[in-house]
Amino acid sequence: MPLPRLRILPPLMAGLLACSGHSSSPEASPGVAPSTVTLSPTEQLGRSLFFDRNLSEPPGQACASCHDPRAGWTGPSSTVNAHAVVYEGAVVGRFGNRKPPSAAYATQSPLFHLLDRQGSFEGGAFWDGRATGERLGNAAAGQAQGPFLNPAEQNNANAAAVVAKVCGAPYAPAFRALLGGDICDGAHVERAYDGIARAIAAYEGSREVNAFSSRYDAYLAGRASLSAQELEGLNLFEGRAKCARCHPNRPGPQGEPPLFTDYTYDNLGVPRNPESPWYTQTESNPLGAAWVDNGLGAFLATRPDFRSYARGNLGLHKVPSLRNVDKRPRPDFVKAYGHNGYFKSLESIVHFYNTRDVLPVCLPGSPNTPGTDCWPAPEVGLNVNEEELGNLGLSEAEEAALVAFLRTLSDGYLEP
């Protein structure tokens, strides 16, 4: 388990989005290459499900369509990431409301629960925590059931439709072997659908997805070194930049590798992303451009047991792992950051953390440049974390050192 964080204010959020399943771009999700590690039978079944493009309606969208290993298990299109950020679902023209988070290092998230009397929450899945894991005992498995039935994602009519597709797939014999020979007879849809979700979660928890193979891991093991700039960034990460408070970077008490997230929730004061196509989705978003992403607070408002905590959590989103935060298929590939992808580079989001409360608020119609002369107002002005970011007092060189350190967290480091 990660080390406990030093936290004072309420925490941050995460959620899975619509993803393009019919792109002809060379950046579209990869085919099923041979596994890079030895997988258990359940993990191998989950892998087959994760990369299967036939499990959407119409066919064409797999889990990997939004969670590409080449991009750190998140959005695979540089063009989409640079602008709209949210991905088109299996149905042409349908989009969700947030960017796809990484599928890696997510299975360690505990069941969603109230963390303290101040109304902080921990665990669950999706940006807003709504996949609590309460029914299946596994937040990642609960999350895996969502996209299949989401009209903005894989768009299946019901669980039975998904099960029927799996039972007709080439890997159906493995499915039957693991869940019982009668699993496809139509009388066990709930058990079959739960088995599908658990298999996907098993794969997402495998060493293929959670490789722990970054240069930083090698550094912790004494097998690699960090440059002077990267070491400066590490010192800032643990010190004045306050990053380690939410993204613990030290091994756990039993030597467990750090996960770089505490699985809590926070409102960073991220501006709204005006390029999101969600604002045009009038059928699913009748508020149009007036819609506000209230994150965790909006989910809590749907739960009678947690409703009293909703206002204090408006605008909070799940703290993502920083592992693979810079992993990309090529140097010029654009990655997006923040729950809505407002930031388009590590440099820009680090600069935001450093100067959010230093630069003035951008005025509508002004010629000022966000990030240089001003920052747009937060999408949700309540509950903004002012204790751990906003005015860190870092120099330009120190921002660059932080970015250099973050770039050591990409899996796939080849030791000399």
PDB file of C-alpha atoms in Angstrom, residues 5 7-14 98 119-121 127-128 246-247 262-272 292-298 300 309-320 338-340 342-343 349 352-353 356-357 376-391:
ATOM      1  CA  ARG A   5      -0.408  11.205   2.614  1.00  0.00           C
ATOM      2  CA  ARG A   7      -3.486  15.901   3.687  1.00  0.00           C
ATOM      3  CA  ILE A   8      -5.436  18.757   5.209  1.00  0.00           C
ATOM      4  CA  LEU A   9      -8.109  19.766   2.746  1.00  0.00           C
ATOM      5  CA  PRO A  10     -10.669  17.487   1.123  1.00  0.00           C
ATOM      6  CA  PRO A  11      -9.268  15.408  -1.737  1.00  0.00           C
ATOM      7  CA  LEU A  12      -9.570  14.874  -5.925  1.00  0.00           C
ATOM      8  CA  MET A  13     -11.568  12.625  -8.837  1.00  0.00           C
ATOM      9  CA  ALA A  14     -11.490  10.087 -12.123  1.00  0.00           C
ATOM     10  CA  ARG A  98     -14.675  13.466 -19.760  1.00  0.00           C
ATOM     11  CA  GLY A 119     -16.410  14.361   4.204  1.00  0.00           C
ATOM     12  CA  SER A 120     -13.390  13.179   2.229  1.00  0.00           C
ATOM     13  CA  PHE A 121     -13.788  10.034   0.133  1.00  0.00           C
ATOM     14  CA  TRP A 127     -13.485  10.230 -12.431  1.00  0.00           C
ATOM     15  CA  ASP A 128     -16.465  10.717 -10.116  1.00  0.00           C
ATOM     16  CA  CYS A 246      -1.575  13.080  -3.196  1.00  0.00           C
ATOM     17  CA  HIS A 247       0.829  11.060  -5.361  1.00  0.00           C
ATOM     18  CA  ASP A 262      -3.814   7.926  -2.995  1.00  0.00           C
ATOM     19  CA  TYR A 263      -7.132   7.230  -4.796  1.00  0.00           C
ATOM     20  CA  THR A 264      -8.815  10.244  -3.219  1.00  0.00           C
ATOM     21  CA  TYR A 265     -10.578  13.220  -4.830  1.00  0.00           C
ATOM     22  CA  ASP A 266      -9.698  16.870  -5.363  1.00  0.00           C
ATOM     23  CA  ASN A 267     -10.821  20.087  -7.043  1.00  0.00           C
ATOM     24  CA  LEU A 268      -7.727  21.526  -8.699  1.00  0.00           C
ATOM     25  CA  GLY A 269      -9.590  24.531 -10.066  1.00  0.00           C
ATOM     26  CA  VAL A 270      -9.310  23.224 -13.638  1.00  0.00           C
ATOM     27  CA  PRO A 271     -11.033  25.516 -16.180  1.00  0.00           C
ATOM     28  CA  ARG A 272     -13.763  24.101 -18.393  1.00  0.00           C
ATOM     29  CA  VAL A 292     -21.121  22.084 -15.214  1.00  0.00           C
ATOM     30  CA  ASP A 293     -19.069  19.035 -14.237  1.00  0.00           C
ATOM     31  CA  ASN A 294     -19.665  18.763 -10.508  1.00  0.00           C
ATOM     32  CA  GLY A 295     -17.766  15.471 -10.353  1.00  0.00           C
ATOM     33  CA  LEU A 296     -17.841  13.567  -7.088  1.00  0.00           C
ATOM     34  CA  GLY A 297     -20.396  15.924  -5.575  1.00  0.00           C
ATOM     35  CA  ALA A 298     -22.892  15.142  -8.337  1.00  0.00           C
ATOM     36  CA  LEU A 300     -22.851  11.807  -3.929  1.00  0.00           C
ATOM     37  CA  TYR A 309     -21.556  15.434   1.763  1.00  0.00           C
ATOM     38  CA  ALA A 310     -22.418  16.432  -1.811  1.00  0.00           C
ATOM     39  CA  ARG A 311     -21.900  20.202  -1.557  1.00  0.00           C
ATOM     40  CA  GLY A 312     -18.509  19.818   0.101  1.00  0.00           C
ATOM     41  CA  ASN A 313     -17.375  17.617  -2.797  1.00  0.00           C
ATOM     42  CA  LEU A 314     -18.696  19.581  -5.777  1.00  0.00           C
ATOM     43  CA  GLY A 315     -16.016  19.840  -8.439  1.00  0.00           C
ATOM     44  CA  LEU A 316     -13.803  17.087  -7.037  1.00  0.00           C
ATOM     45  CA  HIS A 317     -12.388  14.423  -9.344  1.00  0.00           C
ATOM     46  CA  LYS A 318     -10.304  11.341  -8.663  1.00  0.00           C
ATOM     47  CA  VAL A 319      -6.555  11.669  -8.192  1.00  0.00           C
ATOM     48  CA  PRO A 320      -4.993   9.747 -11.109  1.00  0.00           C
ATOM     49  CA  GLY A 338      -7.017  16.916 -16.179  1.00  0.00           C
ATOM     50  CA  HIS A 339     -10.424  15.222 -16.060  1.00  0.00           C
ATOM     51  CA  ASN A 340     -11.551  17.268 -19.074  1.00  0.00           C
ATOM     52  CA  TYR A 342      -7.863  21.179 -20.625  1.00  0.00           C
ATOM     53  CA  PHE A 343      -4.072  20.948 -20.407  1.00  0.00           C
ATOM     54  CA  ILE A 349      -0.309  21.574 -16.018  1.00  0.00           C
ATOM     55  CA  PHE A 352      -0.915  25.769 -13.614  1.00  0.00           C
ATOM     56  CA  TYR A 353      -0.195  24.051 -10.289  1.00  0.00           C
ATOM     57  CA  ARG A 356      -2.994  29.290 -10.668  1.00  0.00           C
ATOM     58  CA  ASP A 357      -3.414  31.779  -7.834  1.00  0.00           C
ATOM     59  CA  PRO A 376      -9.436  31.034 -16.774  1.00  0.00           C
ATOM     60  CA  ALA A 377     -11.676  30.737 -13.732  1.00  0.00           C
ATOM     61  CA  PRO A 378     -12.255  27.238 -12.306  1.00  0.00           C
ATOM     62  CA  GLU A 379     -15.212  25.401 -13.773  1.00  0.00           C
ATOM     63  CA  VAL A 380     -16.378  24.793 -10.198  1.00  0.00           C
ATOM     64  CA  GLY A 381     -15.332  27.547  -7.818  1.00  0.00           C
ATOM     65  CA  LEU A 382     -16.345  25.736  -4.627  1.00  0.00           C
ATOM     66  CA  ASN A 383     -13.962  23.433  -2.759  1.00  0.00           C
ATOM     67  CA  VAL A 384     -10.866  24.427  -4.751  1.00  0.00           C
ATOM     68  CA  ASN A 385      -7.678  23.074  -3.157  1.00  0.00           C
ATOM     69  CA  GLU A 386      -5.688  26.156  -2.132  1.00  0.00           C
ATOM     70  CA  GLU A 387      -3.474  24.365   0.378  1.00  0.00           C
ATOM     71  CA  GLU A 388      -1.454  22.150  -1.950  1.00  0.00           C
ATOM     72  CA  LEU A 389      -1.309  24.070  -5.214  1.00  0.00           C
ATOM     73  CA  GLY A 390      -1.887  27.452  -6.790  1.00  0.00           C
ATOM     74  CA  ASN A 391       1.110  29.442  -5.554  1.00  0.00           C
TER      75      ASN A 391
END
